[in-house]
XYZ file of C-alpha atoms in Angstrom:
747
model
C 52.491 107.729 83.010
C 51.486 109.792 80.032
C 52.908 113.296 79.846
C 50.262 115.001 77.785
C 51.825 118.430 78.104
C 54.797 117.681 75.870
C 53.097 116.259 72.833
C 52.190 119.540 71.172
C 53.203 120.313 67.648
C 55.032 123.649 67.642
C 58.123 125.095 69.263
C 58.719 125.704 72.933
C 58.332 129.501 73.029
C 55.170 131.428 73.771
C 53.458 132.743 70.654
C 53.310 136.566 70.379
C 49.952 138.109 71.197
C 48.211 139.368 68.029
C 47.651 143.123 67.915
C 44.871 143.066 65.286
C 41.283 142.622 66.497
C 38.602 141.533 64.021
C 34.969 142.482 64.588
C 33.721 140.180 61.823
C 32.747 136.655 62.862
C 34.696 133.870 61.101
C 31.419 132.320 59.950
C 30.595 135.512 58.047
C 33.942 135.395 56.265
C 33.401 131.770 55.282
C 29.797 132.466 54.277
C 31.027 134.673 51.431
C 33.187 131.796 50.193
C 30.684 128.973 50.486
C 29.989 128.883 46.728
C 33.683 128.238 46.228
C 34.335 125.778 49.060
C 31.111 123.746 49.049
C 31.173 121.109 46.332
C 28.811 118.280 45.594
C 30.176 115.079 47.140
C 28.468 111.763 46.465
C 26.889 109.956 49.408
C 27.961 106.310 49.345
C 25.281 103.990 50.703
C 25.824 100.403 51.828
C 23.407 97.653 50.719
C 20.129 98.224 52.569
C 21.113 101.723 53.785
C 18.485 104.463 53.406
C 18.783 108.248 53.575
C 16.567 109.689 56.332
C 17.259 113.436 56.412
C 19.819 116.013 55.287
C 20.810 119.661 55.613
C 22.889 121.854 53.300
C 25.276 124.736 54.017
C 26.526 123.167 57.252
C 29.923 124.279 58.533
C 32.112 121.483 59.920
C 34.594 123.155 62.252
C 38.238 122.203 62.544
C 38.980 120.972 66.059
C 41.419 123.713 66.999
C 41.668 127.506 67.362
C 38.475 127.566 69.442
C 36.522 126.126 66.517
C 36.797 129.250 64.372
C 37.640 127.574 61.048
C 35.908 124.947 58.997
C 34.565 123.570 55.720
C 31.083 123.904 54.270
C 29.156 120.880 53.108
C 26.065 118.746 53.574
C 25.139 116.892 56.794
C 23.096 113.733 56.278
C 21.602 111.056 58.500
C 20.866 107.530 57.288
C 19.661 104.441 59.144
C 23.354 103.456 59.471
C 25.367 106.634 59.997
C 25.666 110.391 60.265
C 27.870 111.701 57.456
C 29.322 115.061 56.508
C 29.866 115.512 52.776
C 32.530 118.152 52.317
C 35.565 118.767 50.155
C 38.246 117.992 52.753
C 38.880 114.377 51.697
C 41.130 115.594 48.899
C 43.498 116.950 51.550
C 44.579 113.406 52.404
C 47.949 112.458 50.964
C 48.615 109.007 49.556
C 50.115 107.587 52.769
C 47.138 108.575 54.905
C 44.586 107.407 52.321
C 46.111 103.921 52.344
C 44.709 103.183 55.829
C 41.246 104.384 54.919
C 38.389 102.279 56.273
C 36.258 101.032 53.369
C 33.047 101.022 55.435
C 33.320 104.208 57.513
C 34.884 107.427 56.235
C 36.717 110.066 58.231
C 33.559 112.197 58.467
C 31.149 109.302 59.121
C 29.712 108.346 62.519
C 27.705 105.148 62.869
C 24.532 105.697 64.890
C 25.806 103.201 67.484
C 29.021 105.206 67.903
C 27.247 108.386 69.071
C 27.792 108.937 72.784
C 26.392 112.398 73.597
C 24.848 115.228 71.572
C 25.123 118.875 72.591
C 23.718 122.089 71.211
C 25.128 125.604 71.513
C 22.582 128.317 72.304
C 23.948 131.871 72.648
C 27.480 130.568 73.327
C 26.196 128.098 75.967
C 26.617 124.331 75.495
C 23.674 122.146 76.569
C 22.925 118.426 76.153
C 20.183 117.639 73.629
C 17.534 114.962 74.034
C 13.866 114.399 73.231
C 11.715 116.987 71.494
C 13.264 120.458 71.220
C 11.392 123.744 71.471
C 14.384 125.727 70.277
C 17.060 124.550 67.869
C 20.784 125.205 68.319
C 23.098 127.332 66.199
C 25.833 124.730 66.592
C 25.676 120.926 66.984
C 28.397 119.034 68.895
C 28.607 115.232 68.711
C 30.793 113.203 71.100
C 31.545 109.709 69.792
C 32.314 106.471 71.618
C 35.580 106.226 69.701
C 36.361 109.666 71.255
C 36.007 111.759 68.118
C 34.362 115.175 68.577
C 32.465 116.841 65.718
C 31.304 120.481 65.617
C 28.717 121.509 63.029
C 27.699 125.148 62.527
C 24.035 125.588 61.541
C 23.882 129.401 61.408
C 23.545 129.515 57.606
C 21.405 126.397 57.228
C 17.709 126.795 56.409
C 15.515 126.667 59.506
C 13.406 123.746 58.270
C 16.530 121.749 57.439
C 17.995 122.478 60.893
C 14.846 121.160 62.578
C 14.812 118.084 60.378
C 18.484 117.123 60.749
C 18.777 117.869 64.491
C 15.529 116.061 65.346
C 16.482 113.159 63.094
C 19.929 112.714 64.630
C 18.570 112.899 68.189
C 15.790 110.408 67.474
C 17.860 107.834 65.584
C 20.746 107.859 68.067
C 18.917 108.167 71.393
C 15.462 106.590 71.052
C 15.140 102.986 72.313
C 15.220 100.436 69.494
C 13.957 96.939 68.851
C 16.625 94.398 67.974
C 15.067 93.571 64.611
C 15.107 97.264 63.645
C 18.901 97.519 63.777
C 20.708 98.205 60.504
C 22.397 94.846 61.027
C 19.331 93.061 59.637
C 18.723 95.489 56.754
C 22.306 95.015 55.640
C 22.135 91.224 56.028
C 18.997 90.989 53.882
C 20.316 93.334 51.164
C 23.808 91.838 51.027
C 22.663 88.220 51.215
C 24.432 87.288 47.972
C 27.528 89.352 48.709
C 28.843 87.974 52.001
C 31.797 85.892 50.882
C 34.209 85.193 53.716
C 37.954 85.626 53.628
C 39.560 82.232 52.812
C 42.632 83.261 54.822
C 40.572 83.702 57.980
C 41.286 80.608 60.087
C 39.611 81.866 63.271
C 37.973 79.047 65.227
C 34.333 80.066 65.758
C 33.462 77.407 68.408
C 29.995 76.926 66.938
C 30.499 73.191 66.316
C 31.383 70.233 68.530
C 34.451 69.662 66.350
C 35.863 73.098 67.258
C 35.690 72.341 70.979
C 37.256 68.916 70.504
C 40.074 70.559 68.540
C 40.708 73.041 71.353
C 40.717 70.263 73.939
C 43.267 68.361 71.892
C 45.417 71.468 71.351
C 45.654 72.175 75.085
C 45.875 68.469 76.082
C 42.699 68.934 78.100
C 40.960 65.929 76.548
C 42.409 63.646 79.239
C 40.161 65.077 81.979
C 37.473 67.003 80.079
C 34.908 66.296 77.381
C 32.905 68.359 74.889
C 29.155 67.860 75.258
C 26.193 68.515 72.969
C 23.519 68.309 75.649
C 22.498 71.934 74.917
C 22.157 71.428 71.166
C 19.160 73.449 70.015
C 19.414 75.323 73.353
C 17.168 72.741 75.006
C 18.824 73.152 78.423
C 19.820 76.807 78.665
C 19.599 79.802 76.313
C 22.484 81.449 78.169
C 25.036 78.750 77.268
C 26.342 77.896 73.775
C 25.114 74.806 71.970
C 28.400 73.029 72.765
C 30.798 73.418 75.672
C 33.253 71.433 77.789
C 32.794 69.898 81.260
C 34.765 67.409 83.428
C 34.668 63.834 82.102
C 33.321 62.554 85.427
C 30.342 64.952 85.386
C 27.091 63.185 84.413
C 25.206 64.999 81.652
C 21.985 64.898 83.681
C 23.659 67.229 86.207
C 23.900 69.854 83.472
C 20.119 69.654 83.031
C 19.388 69.974 86.761
C 19.575 73.765 87.164
C 19.615 74.871 83.520
C 23.407 74.984 83.366
C 23.881 76.927 86.606
C 26.299 75.542 89.173
C 28.193 73.564 86.517
C 32.001 73.865 86.213
C 32.600 74.834 82.581
C 36.091 74.395 81.149
C 37.972 77.414 79.785
C 41.552 76.221 79.236
C 44.091 73.593 80.314
C 47.652 74.355 81.391
C 50.615 72.256 80.197
C 50.833 70.591 83.649
C 47.250 69.310 83.501
C 45.677 72.001 85.687
C 42.601 73.719 84.296
C 40.883 77.077 84.418
C 37.131 76.687 84.979
C 34.165 79.008 85.439
C 30.792 78.611 87.116
C 27.622 80.679 87.387
C 25.677 80.915 90.647
C 22.519 78.948 91.336
C 19.201 80.809 91.611
C 18.647 82.228 95.091
C 16.121 80.256 97.097
C 14.386 81.228 100.336
C 12.931 77.809 101.163
C 15.125 75.696 103.464
C 14.284 72.513 101.591
C 15.355 73.996 98.243
C 18.543 75.330 99.808
C 19.386 71.876 101.130
C 18.831 70.342 97.682
C 21.136 72.939 96.115
C 23.777 72.388 98.800
C 23.737 68.648 98.223
C 23.966 69.173 94.456
C 26.970 71.524 94.758
C 28.686 69.150 97.162
C 28.523 66.419 94.524
C 29.698 68.775 91.770
C 32.636 69.906 93.857
C 33.822 66.337 94.392
C 34.132 65.847 90.623
C 36.767 68.588 90.315
C 38.383 68.479 93.768
C 40.044 65.149 94.571
C 43.065 65.666 96.820
C 45.901 64.963 96.665
C 45.616 64.463 92.891
C 43.478 67.496 92.069
C 43.092 70.613 94.181
C 40.741 73.469 93.331
C 41.041 77.093 94.335
C 37.823 79.110 94.023
C 38.005 82.757 92.979
C 34.769 84.655 93.586
C 34.798 87.626 91.191
C 31.360 88.855 92.311
C 32.378 89.761 95.863
C 36.174 89.835 96.058
C 36.946 91.860 92.966
C 35.734 94.833 90.920
C 32.079 95.626 90.448
C 30.652 96.530 87.051
C 29.658 99.876 88.537
C 33.303 100.557 89.428
C 34.323 99.955 85.810
C 31.583 102.148 84.338
C 32.176 105.026 86.771
C 35.924 104.998 86.161
C 35.598 104.953 82.382
C 32.981 107.740 82.399
C 35.517 109.988 84.141
C 38.457 108.744 82.088
C 36.920 109.360 78.655
C 36.204 113.001 79.488
C 39.967 113.625 79.414
C 39.962 112.964 75.665
C 36.655 114.466 74.526
C 38.301 117.821 73.852
C 36.189 120.464 72.106
C 39.020 122.714 70.942
C 42.689 123.624 71.291
C 42.077 126.135 74.074
C 40.333 123.515 76.220
C 43.254 121.135 75.640
C 45.822 123.570 77.018
C 43.589 124.733 79.876
C 43.097 121.165 81.139
C 46.717 120.199 80.537
C 47.801 121.660 83.877
C 45.464 119.283 85.742
C 46.172 116.255 83.547
C 47.781 113.958 86.116
C 45.244 114.740 88.840
C 42.313 114.093 86.504
C 43.915 110.890 85.259
C 44.494 109.596 88.773
C 41.021 110.554 89.968
C 39.398 108.556 87.167
C 40.887 105.297 88.619
C 40.866 103.714 85.136
C 44.573 102.837 85.201
C 44.180 101.402 88.689
C 41.349 99.171 87.459
C 43.600 97.921 84.636
C 46.319 97.197 87.207
C 43.900 95.243 89.409
C 42.736 93.125 86.460
C 46.308 92.296 85.447
C 47.221 91.507 89.058
C 44.254 89.145 89.414
C 45.238 87.352 86.209
C 48.826 86.960 87.491
C 47.529 85.515 90.777
C 45.525 82.907 88.877
C 48.473 82.137 86.607
C 50.579 81.566 89.743
C 48.042 79.018 91.059
C 47.962 77.163 87.752
C 51.664 77.343 86.948
C 53.492 77.233 90.274
C 51.056 75.587 92.691
C 49.558 73.033 90.257
C 46.010 73.909 91.295
C 42.825 74.066 89.265
C 41.152 77.475 89.468
C 37.376 77.914 89.466
C 36.109 81.420 88.659
C 32.736 82.294 90.188
C 30.357 85.015 89.018
C 26.611 85.457 89.037
C 26.208 84.712 85.314
C 29.881 83.993 84.492
C 29.640 86.337 81.494
C 31.449 89.551 82.436
C 34.456 89.407 84.751
C 34.857 85.673 84.091
C 35.309 86.468 80.382
C 37.792 89.222 81.198
C 39.997 87.333 83.662
C 39.951 83.948 81.897
C 40.957 85.635 78.623
C 43.790 87.572 80.252
C 45.125 84.417 81.895
C 45.197 82.651 78.528
C 46.940 85.567 76.797
C 49.621 85.463 79.508
C 50.043 81.679 79.576
C 49.281 80.446 76.056
C 51.483 81.770 73.206
C 48.857 80.627 70.685
C 46.538 83.335 72.051
C 49.178 85.926 71.189
C 48.901 85.179 67.470
C 46.177 86.984 65.553
C 44.210 83.833 64.719
C 44.661 82.552 68.280
C 43.537 85.849 69.796
C 40.458 86.002 67.585
C 39.624 82.407 68.465
C 40.028 83.310 72.149
C 37.512 86.166 71.811
C 35.110 83.803 70.054
C 35.447 81.151 72.761
C 35.427 83.253 75.941
C 33.339 86.285 74.927
C 31.008 85.376 72.061
C 30.297 81.759 73.041
C 30.832 82.653 76.697
C 27.638 84.711 76.546
C 29.006 88.218 77.169
C 26.049 90.570 76.696
C 27.520 92.844 74.006
C 24.087 94.168 73.077
C 23.499 95.413 76.646
C 27.081 96.280 77.630
C 27.512 98.460 74.518
C 23.938 99.773 74.865
C 23.271 99.204 71.165
C 19.495 99.329 71.680
C 19.591 102.437 73.915
C 17.134 100.764 76.274
C 19.060 101.060 79.550
C 22.135 103.145 80.348
C 22.499 101.157 83.593
C 23.524 98.030 81.665
C 26.245 99.828 79.684
C 29.713 98.821 80.954
C 32.893 98.746 78.791
C 34.089 95.311 79.973
C 35.430 94.260 76.559
C 37.201 97.591 76.089
C 38.805 97.072 79.501
C 40.056 93.686 78.290
C 41.548 95.246 75.135
C 43.239 97.928 77.264
C 44.764 95.221 79.481
C 46.006 93.346 76.414
C 47.463 96.601 75.063
C 49.537 96.925 78.252
C 51.065 93.518 77.465
C 51.590 94.388 73.783
C 53.215 97.662 74.789
C 55.561 96.003 77.293
C 56.402 92.871 75.248
C 56.028 93.715 71.507
C 57.976 90.705 70.123
C 55.578 88.297 71.876
C 52.533 89.355 69.818
C 51.687 88.647 66.202
C 49.404 91.716 66.106
C 49.938 95.432 66.718
C 48.284 98.090 68.836
C 46.624 99.321 65.630
C 44.885 95.942 65.416
C 43.527 96.397 68.953
C 42.422 99.952 68.148
C 40.439 99.012 65.034
C 38.978 96.042 66.918
C 37.670 98.455 69.575
C 36.184 100.624 66.793
C 34.444 97.572 65.325
C 32.239 97.327 68.422
C 30.041 99.997 66.808
C 29.919 98.661 63.220
C 26.510 97.000 62.704
C 27.402 95.122 59.550
C 29.130 92.446 61.641
C 27.156 90.178 63.942
C 30.112 89.550 66.278
C 29.393 92.274 68.855
C 25.638 92.790 68.434
C 24.058 89.945 70.412
C 23.865 88.906 74.063
C 24.293 85.190 73.421
C 24.668 82.616 70.627
C 21.022 81.666 71.179
C 19.832 85.245 70.632
C 21.867 85.445 67.438
C 20.596 82.132 66.057
C 16.896 82.804 66.638
C 17.122 86.301 65.127
C 19.140 85.164 62.132
C 16.642 82.343 61.491
C 19.066 79.509 62.232
C 17.440 77.868 65.244
C 14.729 76.159 63.188
C 16.186 74.865 59.937
C 12.811 73.549 58.741
C 11.408 77.038 58.086
C 10.782 78.189 54.533
C 12.850 81.394 54.764
C 16.571 81.176 54.180
C 18.618 82.049 57.301
C 20.479 85.345 57.143
C 24.223 85.139 56.754
C 26.234 87.952 58.341
C 29.905 88.739 58.158
C 32.150 88.349 61.177
C 34.430 91.153 62.263
C 37.426 88.837 61.716
C 37.176 89.268 57.949
C 39.416 92.346 57.867
C 39.249 92.608 54.067
C 35.769 94.103 54.471
C 37.210 97.148 56.241
C 40.757 97.463 54.878
C 42.721 96.944 51.690
C 45.613 94.426 51.825
C 48.214 97.185 52.166
C 46.388 98.686 55.151
C 45.993 95.244 56.745
C 49.777 95.011 56.943
C 49.602 97.550 59.766
C 47.624 95.016 61.810
C 50.492 92.504 61.700
C 53.563 92.994 63.885
C 56.761 92.748 61.776
C 58.823 92.367 64.974
C 56.931 89.279 66.148
C 59.313 86.502 67.156
C 57.895 83.343 65.651
C 58.415 80.063 67.416
C 61.254 78.163 65.684
C 60.220 74.920 64.019
C 62.309 72.016 65.313
C 62.933 68.737 63.540
C 62.353 65.440 65.331
C 65.987 65.071 66.333
C 66.057 68.452 68.040
C 62.740 67.884 69.741
C 63.924 64.827 71.649
C 66.544 66.751 73.591
C 64.305 69.724 74.377
C 62.755 70.348 77.763
C 59.185 71.630 77.817
C 58.900 75.361 77.262
C 57.429 76.023 80.698
C 60.057 74.144 82.751
C 61.667 77.436 83.746
C 58.468 78.475 85.508
C 57.792 75.060 86.989
C 61.116 75.083 88.808
C 60.516 78.406 90.544
C 61.282 78.264 94.297
C 57.682 78.736 95.383
C 55.436 77.056 97.913
C 54.661 73.558 96.659
C 51.093 72.332 96.603
C 50.473 70.261 99.706
C 50.097 66.551 99.050
C 48.383 65.790 102.362
C 46.611 68.917 103.577
C 44.464 69.092 106.631
C 41.036 67.645 106.152
C 39.324 70.673 107.624
C 40.798 73.010 105.051
C 38.969 71.332 102.203
C 35.745 71.126 104.179
C 35.943 74.923 104.557
C 36.799 75.320 100.874
C 33.748 73.286 99.891
C 31.538 75.348 102.192
C 33.022 78.505 100.691
C 32.040 77.416 97.198
C 28.548 76.386 98.244
C 27.833 79.576 100.175
C 28.942 81.736 97.260
C 26.873 79.892 94.695
C 23.785 79.899 96.936
C 23.983 83.648 97.285
C 25.102 83.423 100.955
C 28.226 85.471 100.260
C 31.199 85.623 102.621
C 33.772 88.361 102.308
C 36.809 86.543 103.639
C 38.976 84.323 101.431
C 39.777 80.905 102.802
C 43.471 81.355 102.112
C 45.049 84.005 104.317
C 45.678 87.200 102.343
C 49.267 87.397 103.631
C 50.134 83.956 102.288
C 48.500 84.783 98.953
C 50.404 88.063 98.717
C 53.732 86.371 99.537
C 53.211 83.700 96.877
C 52.235 86.336 94.298
C 55.227 88.573 95.034
C 57.707 85.701 94.908
C 56.239 84.392 91.639
C 56.112 87.877 90.090
C 59.630 88.945 91.117
C 61.186 85.621 90.143
C 59.685 85.725 86.653
C 60.812 89.311 86.007
C 64.347 88.539 87.201
C 64.894 86.109 84.295
C 65.145 86.604 80.512
C 61.763 86.704 78.791
C 60.663 83.649 76.847
C 58.271 85.093 74.268
C 56.747 81.650 73.706
C 56.243 80.817 77.361
C 54.573 82.471 80.316
C 54.345 86.254 79.847
C 53.740 88.564 82.802
C 53.263 92.336 82.663
C 54.909 94.908 84.911
C 52.131 96.320 87.101
C 54.007 98.923 89.145
C 52.556 102.454 89.050
C 54.422 104.016 86.100
C 54.320 100.812 84.033
C 50.543 101.001 83.502
C 50.150 103.606 80.762
C 47.455 105.348 78.778
C 46.703 103.668 75.459
C 47.722 106.763 73.536
C 46.894 105.579 70.038
C 43.262 104.901 70.896
C 42.516 107.707 73.310
C 44.608 110.581 71.913
C 44.505 109.908 68.171
C 41.925 112.591 67.342
C 43.624 115.394 69.305
C 46.020 117.325 66.987
C 48.028 118.729 69.902
C 48.768 115.217 71.168
C 51.063 114.363 68.296
C 54.828 114.127 68.069
C 55.676 114.700 64.441
C 58.387 112.300 63.297
C 58.603 110.797 66.782
C 57.082 108.242 69.103
C 57.111 104.467 68.684
C 56.214 104.678 64.998
C 59.585 106.320 64.272
C 61.397 103.514 66.081
C 59.351 100.922 64.201
C 60.172 102.604 60.888
C 63.915 102.488 61.551
C 63.726 98.828 62.582
C 61.837 97.963 59.405
C 64.455 99.733 57.322
C 67.172 97.672 59.019
C 65.204 94.442 58.520
C 64.754 95.180 54.824
C 68.460 95.929 54.439
C 69.355 92.611 56.088
C 66.901 90.798 53.785
C 68.439 92.448 50.718
C 71.899 91.345 51.832
C 70.620 87.812 52.369
C 69.182 87.844 48.839
C 72.552 88.828 47.417
C 74.281 86.043 49.351
C 71.733 83.530 48.075
C 72.175 84.768 44.503
C 75.912 84.238 44.778
C 75.275 80.659 45.837
C 72.862 80.252 42.889
C 69.943 79.435 45.159
C 66.478 80.543 44.255
C 64.885 81.641 47.529
C 61.468 83.108 48.146
C 61.274 86.883 48.117
C 61.125 88.410 51.612
C 57.863 89.805 52.885
C 57.653 93.507 52.274
C 57.235 95.689 55.343
C 54.451 98.276 55.442
C 55.530 101.044 53.090
C 53.403 103.393 55.141
C 56.182 103.425 57.750
C 59.065 104.204 55.415
C 59.228 108.002 55.867
C 59.201 108.312 59.643
C 60.045 112.032 59.601
C 56.636 112.758 58.058
C 54.626 110.495 60.348
C 52.841 111.308 63.574
C 53.375 109.393 66.807
C 49.657 108.529 66.589
C 49.933 107.115 63.064
C 47.977 105.776 61.215
C 44.990 107.683 62.640
C 46.266 111.233 63.171
C 46.319 113.534 60.164
C 49.515 115.554 59.861
C 48.090 118.653 58.238
C 46.064 119.319 61.393
C 48.881 119.652 63.887
C 48.737 122.621 66.193
C 51.272 125.405 66.406
C 50.577 125.981 70.088
C 53.476 126.070 72.572
C 54.649 122.847 74.168
C 53.714 124.019 77.673
C 50.321 125.570 78.516
C 50.341 129.336 78.932
C 46.743 130.160 79.765
C 47.099 129.195 83.417
C 50.552 130.610 84.130
C 49.359 133.824 85.793
C 47.396 131.855 88.361
C 50.367 129.628 89.141
C 52.660 132.254 90.616
C 56.455 132.317 90.397
C 58.846 129.544 89.354
C 59.281 128.196 92.898
C 55.539 127.812 93.274
C 55.369 126.188 89.840
C 57.984 123.610 90.802
C 55.957 122.587 93.858
C 52.900 121.660 91.844
C 52.885 117.950 91.122
C 50.588 118.156 88.140
C 52.918 120.344 86.097
C 55.807 117.897 85.905
C 56.511 117.135 82.284
C 57.086 113.514 81.394
C 59.501 113.257 78.502
C 59.061 109.492 78.344
C 56.977 107.273 76.179
C 53.370 108.237 75.499
């Protein structure tokens, strides 16, 4: 668990109470200095970006000391972002400037990243929306990346206050049309400046060749085939133009119910078993239609379930797992722990940290997702069973669980190119509704659910527990989560490939207008310089050794260790009735006649899971084989770098994992230098070793939340909260309170 109370910046003693009382407001002091502190800073506009409104003499508060200090500057709103133009960028030292995002500055907020807007009226904070009759003296903006901005408007002209506040509210909260997004303005203006990174080898899965390549890579081409029956989206606008189905499935069956009720291939295991997904058929009330659907599903089921050679286990994610409402409710509570307005609020809530964290249920949801993925991995790996994931549209929880299973079971998905290709295959081509789930159009808050963020959090748990198994770092995952709100990339701004193609003008190639060409988020050179991109690559990644032909002959397959686990073997001659029930189970679920009880007894399932889980963790980890996370209570942690990075008090200066990484890099470089000297002595001209990120060289100066936290902003507050001590009573009473235990472990 995360011990938030110990990550403060200063010493461990209580600061002395000041004896001097000032009757002059801090804003009045700064107002006399505004000619000195406020300098003209140039507003940098992207291609197609237009300035909408602005206000001068705005005070941007520092997020500490109860928001009593700040910097004067200009607040502007464009059709892409809200930006504060002040003179604080010069405070960045060289190390911190090297990880600067080239698209979004430290004081920039994209319109899609705005979560909530508040105004302060006579010291009272109120949410702002719609037309205002009275305008606030202070503006507070909560962002989806968990930044909090405070802007003082006391010394801004009244007309400018009305214009900037109304403009920000309108352009961040009013419902939008898809074509009015900045995405299209940028695409049209930057049409001749969208060169892609030649080093980006991410498989996009927008051609039949890509799917055939993936089938060949996973050895799935023996039982499955890539089809082009939906080319031009003639069958279904929900599915991609190309996808993979069982070889024995007639293509006319795909046409029957517009792609519903069809087992679509996700991935093949080394033993020939496959992970499949299926969306439910439309609900029918007529008995005749129901009978037709039942007969259709019966035939479909026989193509993938042929005992004793192939056995299928169905996993209904719509009824036997999390609901989207559960995820949204949990995250809404969880994010409030990190949207801290000032230093005082941080220390006041610190006493209740563990209770608030537990009550949010976010970590429990992560645990349940990881556990479900392990259960499916056990079926594929140990029981040699195909697994069929069921969901109403197969575009939310199916994407989440199938992706997690592949990250755990396929080492290719733990490389950066493999992971990006996985997101393309399962999320983008899988039809996850990013436009709705991220609420980019602000048309319905009910559709907003952070399913993809939940996936990234689950992957972070694996990266955190098994760093050498991943080619990428937690910083990579963090900037990927930030990219959800960057509307210069098309990756996360459409609900389906069909929606993207028709809006980018690619569906009908015979039109006169040239189709728009947008960047993908996988071209990291758009956001970061080469030196900053080094922080996205894990220097401790253990690459798979390349074996020559002679060595390969004597090698057993990488997964043999898991195959030989002493688990329940798949039954070669099961009872006939069992499969009749399993078929009925599938049909009832897909027809909307849900049943709550799994066919397999829960006790047997739990026993198999526990034996598989314990046996794997009792053996040395093979970083290029099956990879399972620890899911016990304390092992599921808060993703500190993403959620705490903007809170100055949540830093350990010169400590945390970044300090350990820095020392390891120093050792690696020393070993490489020694190897160079040895090679020189043998007169061999070897290639120069790859240089580690120089940003990590001086660990004593870095924050535990590097590279996002800025060191000059650390707080000098005591390590333990003092504001609530009087209410806690004596030391004995303090010791009894569970929430005040201090965790000195890893954040």
